[in-house]
Amino acid sequence: MKNRDKNISAMSTPAIAEGGKTGDWRDMRPVIDQKKCIPSIKGKAACYLCWLYCPEGVVKAAIPVKIDLDYCKGCGICAEECPAQAITMIKEVDDNG
Amino acid sequence: MDNVQIMTGNTAAAIAAKLCNIQVVAAYPITPQTSLTETLSQFIESGELKAEYVRVESEHSALTVCISASTVGARVFTSTSSHGLLYMHEQLHWAAGSRLPIVMCCVNRGVGAPWSIFNDQQDSVAQRDTGWIQIYCRDNQEILDSVIQAYRIAEEVYAPVMVCYDGFVLSHTMMPVSIPDQKAVNSFLPPYKPHTVLSVENPYNINPVIFPWLRENAEGIICDGYMEMRYKLQKALDCAREVIVATGKKYAKLTGRNYDEMLWRYKTDDAQIILTGMGSIAMEATAAVDQLRKDGVKAGVAGIRVFRPFPVNDVRKAFSKAQTIIVLEKDISYGYEGALCSDIKAALYGTGINVPVHNFIAGLGGRDVKVREIFEAVQQSLQEIAAGKESNKTIWLNCRK
Ligand code: SF4
Ligand code: SF4
């Protein structure tokens, strides 16, 4: 196997992806309807409540808003908090498919 | 010149820890360990020992302090007994899983309920599966020698070592002990090199959550899953056998005292009946063997010095010519038999050695174990075995039922 860690006790560094792709155990995925999302409609930085509430910090406060699905755990907090109801949680199919 | 002094087991342990230049001590007083940590705090107070004594509110914290100090590279020491050890249970696993070379003395005492402050070995035997190396001492000289060897073993295999000795029977009993000089110990024990690195420039999280499967970290390096980490600990303890023997041989060269096996033998060469046990009870058995031999019974003692890693091969060798085995122990795995007895039988399984094994549960909660009682119980066992009954049996020695 390539590059095996030689440490004899468990260690990690503070870096993105250090814990592996933690999104792979998600069973619901957030999907943003850009036609309803406030920053997309207004064409300027606004709202971003999803970015504020996401416990994983995987929402990018940009135009359009983006979610990094490699690490999104599918908790649905963003969908719950979105004032425009722009986020829908849809079921993941098979193995993270 | 040999520097021989008369001292208690607890003093011997404290002197040994001092000779090892320990840097941090964290301990909480508990009978019968207390005078050991008191002696260490006197050494520190007087400036004889340049170490930090961290006062804590419990044994759980004592071991936690040791874990932290060892992680950042200090040579640490702690000691406890009985309920104190049980209170450390969680951190015992933590120390071993973090692969920290902590050395602790467990001054063996019975466990409540009901309360007892007196000696047996239920406390440390109950911690058998925490990943610690366990050494049992038969006398005060062995306490001093074992603590010094323990640091070398621990720091070579990166696993913690528990040096166990009987409360009161050894901890508070005066015996002559030969003290090696500081220079000799320094040459025997190189400085501790920690395997963990804590640095602001290169920050690390030690012991994060580990998932069942392996993971690729941010640099693309495949990091162990939980099972791989645990396998490494098992391998370390397996490899410790060789290290313990090599350390014993090196120490023997330094002091002339023989530690080249994980067990010790007394008159076993021609012995047909072999008595075994851990700690002072096995020493008691040597006196019983002398009496048995006067009676024409060819008996000997194989005393188990290291309980974990279990000395499988040494046991197989030592018992290869035995016709009867008597396992004396101050612990019991409730609902079965003594823990040592099970291990000895397991070690002999499949080797063709299939002889009667009688297990004597003795001295629980400090009940005196007299030579005469061992002698008589062995005679009775031999009669029963000769009469063809009860080839495997657990006997509660001197217990009024
Ligand atoms: S589902 Fe949860 S983890 Fe994923 S983006 Fe929304 S709030 Fe963040
Ligand atoms: S909370 Fe809803 S509306 Fe606000 S930025 Fe996020 S997706 Fe757009």
PDB file of C-alpha atoms in Angstrom, chain A residues 1-20 22 25, chain B residues 98-99 158 195-196 203-208 210 215-218 221-222 224 228-229 232:
ATOM      1  CA  MET A   1       0.000   0.000   0.000  1.00  0.00           C
ATOM      2  CA  LYS A   2       1.277   3.479  -0.815  1.00  0.00           C
ATOM      3  CA  ASN A   3       2.787   5.738   1.860  1.00  0.00           C
ATOM      4  CA  ARG A   4       1.658   4.090   5.095  1.00  0.00           C
ATOM      5  CA  ASP A   5       1.768   6.264   8.179  1.00  0.00           C
ATOM      6  CA  LYS A   6       4.492   5.031  10.522  1.00  0.00           C
ATOM      7  CA  ASN A   7       3.247   6.617  13.738  1.00  0.00           C
ATOM      8  CA  ILE A   8       2.658   4.133  16.541  1.00  0.00           C
ATOM      9  CA  SER A   9      -0.110   6.219  18.071  1.00  0.00           C
ATOM     10  CA  ALA A  10      -2.916   7.957  16.238  1.00  0.00           C
ATOM     11  CA  MET A  11      -2.116  11.495  15.053  1.00  0.00           C
ATOM     12  CA  SER A  12      -3.596  14.046  12.705  1.00  0.00           C
ATOM     13  CA  THR A  13      -2.752  17.525  11.475  1.00  0.00           C
ATOM     14  CA  PRO A  14      -5.164  20.467  11.321  1.00  0.00           C
ATOM     15  CA  ALA A  15      -5.851  20.368   7.560  1.00  0.00           C
ATOM     16  CA  ILE A  16      -8.791  19.975   5.198  1.00  0.00           C
ATOM     17  CA  ALA A  17      -9.311  16.308   4.282  1.00  0.00           C
ATOM     18  CA  GLU A  18      -7.163  15.110   7.204  1.00  0.00           C
ATOM     19  CA  GLY A  19      -9.983  12.902   8.415  1.00  0.00           C
ATOM     20  CA  GLY A  20     -10.700  11.471   4.954  1.00  0.00           C
ATOM     21  CA  THR A  22     -16.297  12.521   5.744  1.00  0.00           C
ATOM     22  CA  TRP A  25     -21.763   8.467   5.221  1.00  0.00           C
TER      23      TRP A  25
ATOM     24  CA  SER B  98      -0.859   6.239  23.231  1.00  0.00           C
ATOM     25  CA  ARG B  99       2.215   4.000  23.551  1.00  0.00           C
ATOM     26  CA  TYR B 158       6.958   2.223  23.855  1.00  0.00           C
ATOM     27  CA  HIS B 195       7.836   9.170  19.743  1.00  0.00           C
ATOM     28  CA  THR B 196       5.281  11.969  19.891  1.00  0.00           C
ATOM     29  CA  PRO B 203       1.073  21.205  14.998  1.00  0.00           C
ATOM     30  CA  TYR B 204      -0.370  17.735  15.515  1.00  0.00           C
ATOM     31  CA  ASN B 205      -3.476  16.390  17.121  1.00  0.00           C
ATOM     32  CA  ILE B 206      -2.564  13.337  19.192  1.00  0.00           C
ATOM     33  CA  ASN B 207      -5.211  10.628  19.505  1.00  0.00           C
ATOM     34  CA  PRO B 208      -8.007  12.011  17.310  1.00  0.00           C
ATOM     35  CA  ILE B 210     -10.066   6.938  14.483  1.00  0.00           C
ATOM     36  CA  ARG B 215      -8.005   6.796   6.012  1.00  0.00           C
ATOM     37  CA  GLU B 216      -6.010   8.882   3.597  1.00  0.00           C
ATOM     38  CA  ASN B 217      -4.896  12.107   5.248  1.00  0.00           C
ATOM     39  CA  ALA B 218      -4.496  15.539   3.617  1.00  0.00           C
ATOM     40  CA  ILE B 221      -0.632   9.214   3.465  1.00  0.00           C
ATOM     41  CA  ILE B 222      -2.641   6.141   4.457  1.00  0.00           C
ATOM     42  CA  ASP B 224      -4.121   3.317  10.357  1.00  0.00           C
ATOM     43  CA  GLU B 228      -4.201  -1.473  12.816  1.00  0.00           C
ATOM     44  CA  MET B 229      -3.344   0.721  15.826  1.00  0.00           C
ATOM     45  CA  LYS B 232       0.664  -2.438  16.656  1.00  0.00           C
TER      46      LYS B 232
END
